[in-house]
XYZ file of C-alpha atoms in Angstrom:
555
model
C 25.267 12.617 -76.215
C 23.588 14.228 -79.377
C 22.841 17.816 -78.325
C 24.105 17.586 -74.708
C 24.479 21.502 -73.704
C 27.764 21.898 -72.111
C 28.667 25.390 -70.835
C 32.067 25.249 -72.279
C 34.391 23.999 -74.940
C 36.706 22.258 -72.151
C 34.085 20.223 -70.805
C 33.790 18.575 -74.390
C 37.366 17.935 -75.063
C 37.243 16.422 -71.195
C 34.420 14.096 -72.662
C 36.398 12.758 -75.173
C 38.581 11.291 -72.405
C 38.443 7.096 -72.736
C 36.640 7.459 -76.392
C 38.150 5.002 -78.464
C 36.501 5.767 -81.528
C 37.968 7.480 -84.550
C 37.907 11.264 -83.552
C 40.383 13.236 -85.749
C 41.656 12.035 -89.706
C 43.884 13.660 -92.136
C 45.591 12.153 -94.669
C 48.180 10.834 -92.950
C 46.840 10.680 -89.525
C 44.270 8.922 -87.671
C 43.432 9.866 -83.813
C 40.768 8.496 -81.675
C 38.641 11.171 -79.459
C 40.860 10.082 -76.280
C 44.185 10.710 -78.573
C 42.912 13.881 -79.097
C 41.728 14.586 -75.628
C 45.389 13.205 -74.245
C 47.278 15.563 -77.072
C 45.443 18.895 -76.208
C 45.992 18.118 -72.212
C 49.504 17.456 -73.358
C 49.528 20.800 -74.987
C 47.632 22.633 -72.281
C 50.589 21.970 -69.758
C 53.155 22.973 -72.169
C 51.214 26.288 -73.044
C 51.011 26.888 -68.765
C 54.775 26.734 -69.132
C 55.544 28.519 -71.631
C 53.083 31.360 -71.136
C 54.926 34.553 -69.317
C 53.562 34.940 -65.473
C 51.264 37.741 -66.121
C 50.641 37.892 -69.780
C 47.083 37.760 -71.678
C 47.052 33.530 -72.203
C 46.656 34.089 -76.148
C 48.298 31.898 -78.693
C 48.472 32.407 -82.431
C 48.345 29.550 -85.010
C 49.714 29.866 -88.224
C 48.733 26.492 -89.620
C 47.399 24.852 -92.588
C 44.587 22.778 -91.680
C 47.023 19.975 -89.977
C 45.668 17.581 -86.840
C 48.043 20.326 -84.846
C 45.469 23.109 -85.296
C 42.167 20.919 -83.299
C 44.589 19.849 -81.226
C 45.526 23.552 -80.213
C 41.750 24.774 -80.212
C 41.021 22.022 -77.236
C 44.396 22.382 -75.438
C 43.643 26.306 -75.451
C 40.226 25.586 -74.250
C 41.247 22.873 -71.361
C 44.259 25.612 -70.714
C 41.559 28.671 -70.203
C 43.335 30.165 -72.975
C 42.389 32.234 -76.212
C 43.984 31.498 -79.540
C 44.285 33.797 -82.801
C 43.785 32.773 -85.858
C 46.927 33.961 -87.866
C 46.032 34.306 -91.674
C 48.272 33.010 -93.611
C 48.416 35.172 -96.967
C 48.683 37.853 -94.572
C 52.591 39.459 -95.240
C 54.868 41.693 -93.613
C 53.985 44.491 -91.427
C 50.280 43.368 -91.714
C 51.293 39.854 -90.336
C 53.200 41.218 -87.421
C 50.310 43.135 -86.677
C 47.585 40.762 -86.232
C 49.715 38.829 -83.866
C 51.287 41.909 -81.958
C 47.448 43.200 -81.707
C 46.460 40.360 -80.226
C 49.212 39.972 -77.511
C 50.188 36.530 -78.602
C 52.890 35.240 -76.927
C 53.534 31.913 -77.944
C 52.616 30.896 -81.886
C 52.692 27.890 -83.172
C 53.097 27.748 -86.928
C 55.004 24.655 -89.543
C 58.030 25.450 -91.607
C 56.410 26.523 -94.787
C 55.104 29.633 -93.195
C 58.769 30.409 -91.376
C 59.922 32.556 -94.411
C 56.777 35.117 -93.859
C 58.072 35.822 -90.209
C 61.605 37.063 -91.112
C 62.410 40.175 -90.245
C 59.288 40.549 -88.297
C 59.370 42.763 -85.141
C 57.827 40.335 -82.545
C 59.097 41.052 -79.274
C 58.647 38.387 -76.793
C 57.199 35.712 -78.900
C 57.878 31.998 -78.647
C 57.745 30.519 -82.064
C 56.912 26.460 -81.667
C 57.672 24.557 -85.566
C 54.924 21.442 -84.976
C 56.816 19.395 -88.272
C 60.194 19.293 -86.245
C 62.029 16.927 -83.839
C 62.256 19.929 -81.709
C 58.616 20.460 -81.158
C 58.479 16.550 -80.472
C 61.100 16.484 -78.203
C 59.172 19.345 -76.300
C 56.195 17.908 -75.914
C 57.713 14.507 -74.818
C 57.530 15.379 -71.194
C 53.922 16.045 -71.277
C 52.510 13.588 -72.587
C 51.278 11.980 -69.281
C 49.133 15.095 -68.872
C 45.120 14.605 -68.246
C 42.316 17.243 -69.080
C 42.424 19.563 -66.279
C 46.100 19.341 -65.079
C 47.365 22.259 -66.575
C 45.044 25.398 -66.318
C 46.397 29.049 -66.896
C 43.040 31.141 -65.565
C 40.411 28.937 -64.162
C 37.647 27.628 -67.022
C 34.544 29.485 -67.536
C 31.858 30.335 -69.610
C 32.554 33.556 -70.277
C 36.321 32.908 -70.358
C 38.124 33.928 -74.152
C 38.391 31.106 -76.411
C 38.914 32.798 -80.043
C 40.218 35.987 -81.270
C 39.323 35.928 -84.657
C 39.862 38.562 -87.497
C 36.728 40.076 -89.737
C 37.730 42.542 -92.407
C 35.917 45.433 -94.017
C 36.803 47.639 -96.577
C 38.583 49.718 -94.432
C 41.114 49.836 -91.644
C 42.879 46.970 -90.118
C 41.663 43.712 -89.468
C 39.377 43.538 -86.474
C 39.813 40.610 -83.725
C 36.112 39.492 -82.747
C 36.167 37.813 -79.197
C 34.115 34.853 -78.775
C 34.071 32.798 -75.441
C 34.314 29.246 -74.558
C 30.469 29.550 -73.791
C 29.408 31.048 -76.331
C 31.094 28.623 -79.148
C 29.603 25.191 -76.806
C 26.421 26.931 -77.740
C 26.875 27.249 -81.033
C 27.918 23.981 -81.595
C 25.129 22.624 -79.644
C 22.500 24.684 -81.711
C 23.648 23.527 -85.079
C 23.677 19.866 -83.616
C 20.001 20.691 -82.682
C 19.176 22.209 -86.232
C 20.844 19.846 -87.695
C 20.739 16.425 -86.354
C 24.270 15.965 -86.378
C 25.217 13.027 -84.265
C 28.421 10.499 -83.139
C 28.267 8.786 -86.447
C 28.960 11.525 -88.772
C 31.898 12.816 -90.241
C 32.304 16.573 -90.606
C 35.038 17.369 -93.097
C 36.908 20.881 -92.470
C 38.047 22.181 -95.964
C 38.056 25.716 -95.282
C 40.681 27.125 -92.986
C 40.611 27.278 -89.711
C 41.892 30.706 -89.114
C 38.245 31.517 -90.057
C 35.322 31.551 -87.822
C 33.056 29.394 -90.649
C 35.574 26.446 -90.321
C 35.437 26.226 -86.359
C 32.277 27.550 -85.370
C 30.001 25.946 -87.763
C 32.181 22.607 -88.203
C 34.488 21.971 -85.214
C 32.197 23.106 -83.176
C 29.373 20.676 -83.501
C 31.541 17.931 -84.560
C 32.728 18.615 -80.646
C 29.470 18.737 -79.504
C 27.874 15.647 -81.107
C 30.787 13.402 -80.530
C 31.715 13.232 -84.264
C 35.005 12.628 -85.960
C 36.393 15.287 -87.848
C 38.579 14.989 -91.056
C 41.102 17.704 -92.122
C 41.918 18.825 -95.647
C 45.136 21.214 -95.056
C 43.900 23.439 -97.721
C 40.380 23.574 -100.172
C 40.736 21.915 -103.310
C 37.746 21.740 -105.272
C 39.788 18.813 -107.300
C 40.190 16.913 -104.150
C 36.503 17.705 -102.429
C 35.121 14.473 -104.156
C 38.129 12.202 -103.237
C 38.224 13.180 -99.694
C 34.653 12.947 -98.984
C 34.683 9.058 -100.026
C 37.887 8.274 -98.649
C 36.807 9.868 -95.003
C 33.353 8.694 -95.292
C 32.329 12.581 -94.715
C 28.898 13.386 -94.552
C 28.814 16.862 -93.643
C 30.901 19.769 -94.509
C 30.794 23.586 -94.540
C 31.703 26.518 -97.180
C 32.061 30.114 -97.603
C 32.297 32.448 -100.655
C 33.053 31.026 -103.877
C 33.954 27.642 -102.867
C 30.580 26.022 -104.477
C 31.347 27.903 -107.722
C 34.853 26.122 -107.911
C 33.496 22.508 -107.029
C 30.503 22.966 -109.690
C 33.345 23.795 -112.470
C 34.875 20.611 -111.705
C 34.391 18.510 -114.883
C 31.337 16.184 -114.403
C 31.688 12.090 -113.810
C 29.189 9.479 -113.354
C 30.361 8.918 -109.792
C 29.131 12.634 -109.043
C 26.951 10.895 -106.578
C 28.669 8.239 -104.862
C 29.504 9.197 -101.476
C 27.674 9.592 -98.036
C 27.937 13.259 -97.836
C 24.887 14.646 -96.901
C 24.849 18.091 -96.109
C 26.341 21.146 -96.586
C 25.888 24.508 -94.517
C 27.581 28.058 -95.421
C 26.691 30.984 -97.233
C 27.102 32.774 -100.326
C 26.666 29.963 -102.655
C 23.501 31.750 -103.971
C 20.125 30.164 -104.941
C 21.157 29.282 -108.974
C 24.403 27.381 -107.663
C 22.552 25.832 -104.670
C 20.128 24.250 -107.290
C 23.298 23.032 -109.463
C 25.042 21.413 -106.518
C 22.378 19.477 -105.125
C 21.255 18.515 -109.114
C 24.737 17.089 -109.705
C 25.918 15.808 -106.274
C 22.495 15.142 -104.421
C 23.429 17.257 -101.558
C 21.557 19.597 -100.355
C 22.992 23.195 -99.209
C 21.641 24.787 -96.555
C 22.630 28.820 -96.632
C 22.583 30.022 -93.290
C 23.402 33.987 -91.367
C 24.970 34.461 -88.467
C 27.186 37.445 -88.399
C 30.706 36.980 -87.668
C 30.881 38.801 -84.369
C 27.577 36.858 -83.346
C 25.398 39.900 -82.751
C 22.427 38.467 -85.162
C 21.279 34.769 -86.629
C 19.033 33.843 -89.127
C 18.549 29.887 -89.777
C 16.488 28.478 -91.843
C 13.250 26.414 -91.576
C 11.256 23.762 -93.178
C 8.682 26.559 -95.006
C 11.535 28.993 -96.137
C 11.185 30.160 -99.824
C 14.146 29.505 -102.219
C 16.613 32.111 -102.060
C 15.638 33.668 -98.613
C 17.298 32.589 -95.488
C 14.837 32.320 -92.883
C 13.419 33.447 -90.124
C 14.794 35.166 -86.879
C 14.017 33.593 -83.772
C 10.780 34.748 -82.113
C 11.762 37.765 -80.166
C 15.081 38.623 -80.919
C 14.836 42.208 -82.537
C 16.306 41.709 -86.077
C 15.056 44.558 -88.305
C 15.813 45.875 -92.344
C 16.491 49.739 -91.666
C 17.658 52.254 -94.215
C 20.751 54.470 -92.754
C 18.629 56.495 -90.502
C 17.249 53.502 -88.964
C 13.781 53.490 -90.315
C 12.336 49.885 -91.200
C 12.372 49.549 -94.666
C 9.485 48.705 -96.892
C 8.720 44.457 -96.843
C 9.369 43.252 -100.314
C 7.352 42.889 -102.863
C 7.696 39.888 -106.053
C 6.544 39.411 -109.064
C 4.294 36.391 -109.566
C 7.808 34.763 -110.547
C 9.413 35.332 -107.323
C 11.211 38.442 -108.783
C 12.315 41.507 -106.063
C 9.453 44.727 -107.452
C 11.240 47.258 -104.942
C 14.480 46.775 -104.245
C 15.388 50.391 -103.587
C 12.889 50.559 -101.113
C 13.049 47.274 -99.652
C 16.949 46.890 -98.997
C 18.255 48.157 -95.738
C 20.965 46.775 -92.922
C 19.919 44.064 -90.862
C 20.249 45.362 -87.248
C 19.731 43.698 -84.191
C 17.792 45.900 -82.150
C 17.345 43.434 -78.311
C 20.175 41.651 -76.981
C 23.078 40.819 -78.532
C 25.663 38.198 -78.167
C 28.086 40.494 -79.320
C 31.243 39.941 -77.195
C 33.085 42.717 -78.634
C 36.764 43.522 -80.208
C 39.758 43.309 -78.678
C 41.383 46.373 -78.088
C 39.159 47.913 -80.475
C 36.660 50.429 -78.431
C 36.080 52.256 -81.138
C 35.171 49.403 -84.035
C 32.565 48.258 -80.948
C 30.807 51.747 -80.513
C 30.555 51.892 -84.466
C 29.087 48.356 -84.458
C 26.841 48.854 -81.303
C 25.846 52.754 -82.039
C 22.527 53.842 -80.899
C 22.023 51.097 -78.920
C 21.811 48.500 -81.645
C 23.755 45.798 -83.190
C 24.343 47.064 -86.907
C 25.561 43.974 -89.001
C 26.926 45.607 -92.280
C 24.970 43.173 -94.003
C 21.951 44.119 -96.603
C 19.036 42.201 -96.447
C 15.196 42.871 -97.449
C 12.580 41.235 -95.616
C 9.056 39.872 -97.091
C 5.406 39.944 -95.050
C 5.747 36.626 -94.093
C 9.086 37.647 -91.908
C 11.421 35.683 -94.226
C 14.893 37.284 -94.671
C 16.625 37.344 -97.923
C 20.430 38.309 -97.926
C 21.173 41.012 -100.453
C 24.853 41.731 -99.859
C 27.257 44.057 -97.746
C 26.874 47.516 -96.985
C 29.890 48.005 -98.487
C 28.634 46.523 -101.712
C 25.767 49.306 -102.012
C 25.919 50.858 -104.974
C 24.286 54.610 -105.761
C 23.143 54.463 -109.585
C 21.161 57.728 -110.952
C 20.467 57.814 -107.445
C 18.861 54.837 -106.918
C 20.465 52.344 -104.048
C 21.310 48.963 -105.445
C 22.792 46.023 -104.197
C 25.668 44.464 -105.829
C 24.401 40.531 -104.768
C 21.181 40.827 -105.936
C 22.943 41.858 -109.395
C 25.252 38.947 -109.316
C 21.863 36.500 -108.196
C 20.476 37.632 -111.765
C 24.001 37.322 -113.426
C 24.646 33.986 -112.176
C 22.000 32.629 -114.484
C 24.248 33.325 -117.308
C 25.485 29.719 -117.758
C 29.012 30.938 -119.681
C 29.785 32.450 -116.027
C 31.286 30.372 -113.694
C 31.573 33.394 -111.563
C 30.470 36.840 -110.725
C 31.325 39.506 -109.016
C 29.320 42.994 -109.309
C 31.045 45.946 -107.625
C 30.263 50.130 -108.300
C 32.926 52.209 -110.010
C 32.549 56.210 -110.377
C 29.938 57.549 -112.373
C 31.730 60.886 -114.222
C 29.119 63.290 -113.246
C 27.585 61.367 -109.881
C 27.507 58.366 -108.127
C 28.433 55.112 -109.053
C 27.876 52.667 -112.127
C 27.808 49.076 -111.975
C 30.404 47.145 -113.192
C 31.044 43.024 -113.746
C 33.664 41.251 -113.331
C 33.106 37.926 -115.441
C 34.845 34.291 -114.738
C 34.282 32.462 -117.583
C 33.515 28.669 -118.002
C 36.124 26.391 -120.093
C 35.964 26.858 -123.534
C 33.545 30.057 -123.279
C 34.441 33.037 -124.848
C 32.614 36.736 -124.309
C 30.217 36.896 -126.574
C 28.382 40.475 -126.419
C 25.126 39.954 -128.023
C 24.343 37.070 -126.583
C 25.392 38.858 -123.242
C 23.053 41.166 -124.160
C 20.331 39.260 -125.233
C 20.531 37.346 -121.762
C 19.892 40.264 -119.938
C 16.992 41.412 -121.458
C 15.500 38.423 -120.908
C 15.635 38.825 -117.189
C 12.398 40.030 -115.883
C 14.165 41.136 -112.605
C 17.201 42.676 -113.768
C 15.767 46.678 -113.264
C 17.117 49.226 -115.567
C 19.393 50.824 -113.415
C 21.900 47.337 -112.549
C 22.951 46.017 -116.331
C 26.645 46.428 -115.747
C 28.336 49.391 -117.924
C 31.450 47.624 -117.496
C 32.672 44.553 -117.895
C 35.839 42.389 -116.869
C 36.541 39.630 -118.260
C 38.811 36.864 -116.536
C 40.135 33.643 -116.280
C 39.279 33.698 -112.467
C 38.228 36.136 -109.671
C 40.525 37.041 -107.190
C 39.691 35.527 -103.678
C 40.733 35.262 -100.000
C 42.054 32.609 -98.135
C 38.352 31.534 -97.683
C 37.245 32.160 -101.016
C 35.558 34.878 -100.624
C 36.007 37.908 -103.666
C 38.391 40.278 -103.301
C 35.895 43.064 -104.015
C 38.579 45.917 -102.694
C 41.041 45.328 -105.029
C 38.366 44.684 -108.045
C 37.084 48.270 -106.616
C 40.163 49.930 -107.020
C 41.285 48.395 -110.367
C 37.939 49.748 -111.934
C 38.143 49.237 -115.464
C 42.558 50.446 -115.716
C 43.188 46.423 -115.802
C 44.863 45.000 -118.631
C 42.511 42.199 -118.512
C 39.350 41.827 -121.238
C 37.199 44.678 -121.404
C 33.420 45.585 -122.641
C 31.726 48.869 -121.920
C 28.360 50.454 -122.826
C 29.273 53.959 -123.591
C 25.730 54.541 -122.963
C 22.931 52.659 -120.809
C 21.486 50.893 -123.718
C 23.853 50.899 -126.195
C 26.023 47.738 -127.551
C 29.486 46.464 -125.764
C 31.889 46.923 -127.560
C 35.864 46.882 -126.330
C 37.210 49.250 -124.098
C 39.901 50.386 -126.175
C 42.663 53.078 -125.366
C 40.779 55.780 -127.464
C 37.682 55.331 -125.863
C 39.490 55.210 -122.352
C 40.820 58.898 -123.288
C 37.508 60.203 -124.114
C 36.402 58.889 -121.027
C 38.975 60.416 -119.123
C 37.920 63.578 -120.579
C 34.742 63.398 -119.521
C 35.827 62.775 -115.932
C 38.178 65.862 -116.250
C 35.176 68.015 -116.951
C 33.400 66.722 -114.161
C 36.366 67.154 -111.890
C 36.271 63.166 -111.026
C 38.955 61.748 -112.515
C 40.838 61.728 -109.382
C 38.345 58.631 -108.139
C 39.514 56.492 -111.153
C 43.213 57.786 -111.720
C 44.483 57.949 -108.906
């Protein structure tokens, strides 16, 4: 059944009818693909029931990564349905947002998360607790239910299956629509790219309120016909364990996740286990080298932007440290902000970016787009979709062979004696550093004009900042261009992140260099660290006063 295109995500959890193989594992639970199958038609005729006669058919699922939250994804799916992913470290009026916005009418969410839903204002909503007798006892009565006896709007391709939330650096959360059709195919493509098949075990670790944890991992898993094993949330302590004790042998990861699982301490059973592969992004080229040294898996860093507008994978020929190509005739394009193509980009003879400035733009899609659009969001989808194209608010620079290399979001740009920098191609360079166990580079207002850069610095165990040898590292890279050493920089025990591990760059942003962590500073360009103490953070206040800026630091 390996790579079997299916037009929707119902007609695979209707193929797992009668399969008595092991489908679905978590620690404490182990269901075969019909188990599954029989609990998400069970759950289909409930959510028909339950759902008010004329209301959008959306759910919301506030879940750790239980059995319950599959088991929701293919009952919405069989019930023509659409759920939301509900973040959990969402809080208060943001929370009741994101599931008011979204027209959820029934959520179904575990006791822990209860507390975060007092007080709420949510009108209408039926609230189903999955680790209670109650929720048993309300299921009971459909548990006789087969795939297709419970449908709330017919099944088809084009018919809502997620609502999921992408963030930017400003304005609420937007909900990114992506339909039952349009998820099969997903799945089936990364079973095609990837040879996944009915033997293999793809282990979810990153939460499945995010689109990396069911479209690159549930997704194929449900189009191969392979068994899926939960972890309820990432633990880079228990990544090893689980991978032995599930037999996993593929898994996904976003953000900082590799970063955490290479700071593990080392054993000599680094490499016993079946895994195989791992797909994701942002793991960069330095840590994808240390993770397949140490654990003899490779990582494969792949693009697809969250909305689905544009997809880069990668083949056999790609350099290290670009992503791929684009698919022959799709329209991706680097542009600079009035839509010009950007310069290709240029290396050194050791693979080191010559024009940067010149060569990093947004990757745009500029032919047809599998953008589905927001909901409720008209104008988010004109800003996404102006002139015609699909603008990704990704960075990216693009060499003569058509290889794409990822250099960071657009809001991660940073303006430095007005030349236009990229804070991942920074942290690329700064990753080499091997007292770092993570880095974040983010811009923080020059005095006079534009930005400077600025480092916040996760430090191995047992490392301490040492400034010369800081500096003595970064004059020893060859691609590190006068303009991005960082004039600032933050040391800490570790760097804030999301539920899916990805930096908290906004609040690092605003912080700036007021935080009562560890600070260094160059009070010029090329002058020594040395501590940001409270005198020198007066006289640097002054000099924003005279410059009329000190309202972008104090604020």
């Amino acid at each position: 059944m390996t790579g079997t295109v299916t037009a929707t995500v119902a007609e695979l959890v209707q193929r797992q009818w009668g399969d008595p193989r092991t489908g679905l594992r978590s620690r404490d639970t182990v269901l075969t693909h019909h188990d599954v199958s029989a609990g998400a038609a069970a759950r289909a005729a409930l959510l028909v029931d339950l759902l008010p006669r004329g209301a959008e058919p959306h759910l919301g699922v506030l879940l750790d990564n239980t059995p319950e939250y599959p088991l929701w994804l293919s009952a919405a799916a069989l019930a023509g349905a659409a759920v939301a992913g509900i973040n959990p470290t969402r809080r208060g009026a943001e929370l009741a947002r994101d599931i008011v916005h979204t027209e959820c009418r029934v959520l179904v969410t575990q006791r822990a998360y209860l507390p975060l839903l007092d007080g709420l204002a949510l009108p209408g909503l039926r609230v189903l607790v999955t680790d209670t007798d109650a929720y048993t006892e309300l299921l009971t009565p459909y548990e006789g239910a087969e795939p297709g006896d419970a449908v709330v709007r017919p099944v088809r391709p084009d018919s809502r299956m997620l609502l999921y939330f992408t963030s930017g650096s400003t304005g609420a959360p937007k909900a990114a629509i992506c339909s039952q059709g349009r998820l099969a195919a997903a799945g089936a493509s990364l079973v095609a790219h990837f040879g996944v098949g009915r033997d293999d075990v793809h282990y979810i670790c990153m939460p499945m309120f995010h689109g990396n944890a069911v479209i690159a991992d549930w997704a194929p898993a449900l189009s191969a016909g392979a068994s899926v094993a939960l972890r309820d949330r990432f633990s880079a302590s228990g990544f090893l364990p689980d991978v032995r004790e599930f037999g996993a042998t593929y898994f996904t990861y976003v953000g900082r996740a590799i970063q955490y699982l290479l700071a593990t301490p080392e054993g000599p059973g680094d490499r016993e286990h079946g895994l195989r592969l791992g797909f994701g992004t942002e793991a960069g080229a330095v840590d994808a080298a240390r993770f397949e040294a140490r654990f003899g898996v490779k990582l494969v860093e792949g693009y697809g932007s969250s909305e689905g507008g544009a997809a880069i994978q990668r083949t056999p020929d790609t350099p290290t440290g670009a992503i791929g190509r684009a698919a022959p005739g799709d329209g991706l394009a680097v542009v600079d902000a009035e839509g010009q193509e950007c310069e290709r980009a240029r290396f050194s003879p050791q693979g080191h970016l010559l024009n940067g400035a010149a060569a990093i733009g947004e990757l745009v899609n500029k032919g047809r787009s599998p953008f589905e659009g927001y909901w409720r969001n008209e104008e988010a989808e004109k800003e996404r979709l102006r002139g015609g194209w699909y603008w990704t608010g990704d960075l990216f620079y693009r060499d003569e062979a058509d290889f794409y290399y990822f250099a960071g979001r657009t809001d991660d740009r940073l303006r430095v004696d007005s030349e236009n920098l990229a804070a991942a191609v920074i942290e690329n360079i700064l990753a080499r550093w091997t007292d770092a166990e993570a880095v974040a580079v983010y811009a923080v207002p020059d005095p006079v004009a534009g930005d400077m850069v600025m480092a916040a610095l996760a430090l191995r165990e047992g490392a301490a900042f040492d400034p010369a040898r800081f500096t003595e590292f970064l004059s020893g890279q060859a691609d590190l261009g006068t303009k991005m050493p960082p004039r600032f920089v933050r040391v800490m025990d570790r760097l804030p992140t999301t539920a899916t591990n990805k930096i908290q760059r906004a609040s690092l942003r605003t912080e700036g260099f007021l935080s009562r962590d560890e600070l260094w500073w160059r009070p010029t360009p090329g002058a020594a660290y040395t501590p940001l103490t409270p005198k020198a953070l007066t006289t640097l206040r002054a000099t924003y006063d005279s410059h009329n800026r000190a309202h972008l630091v104090w604020s």
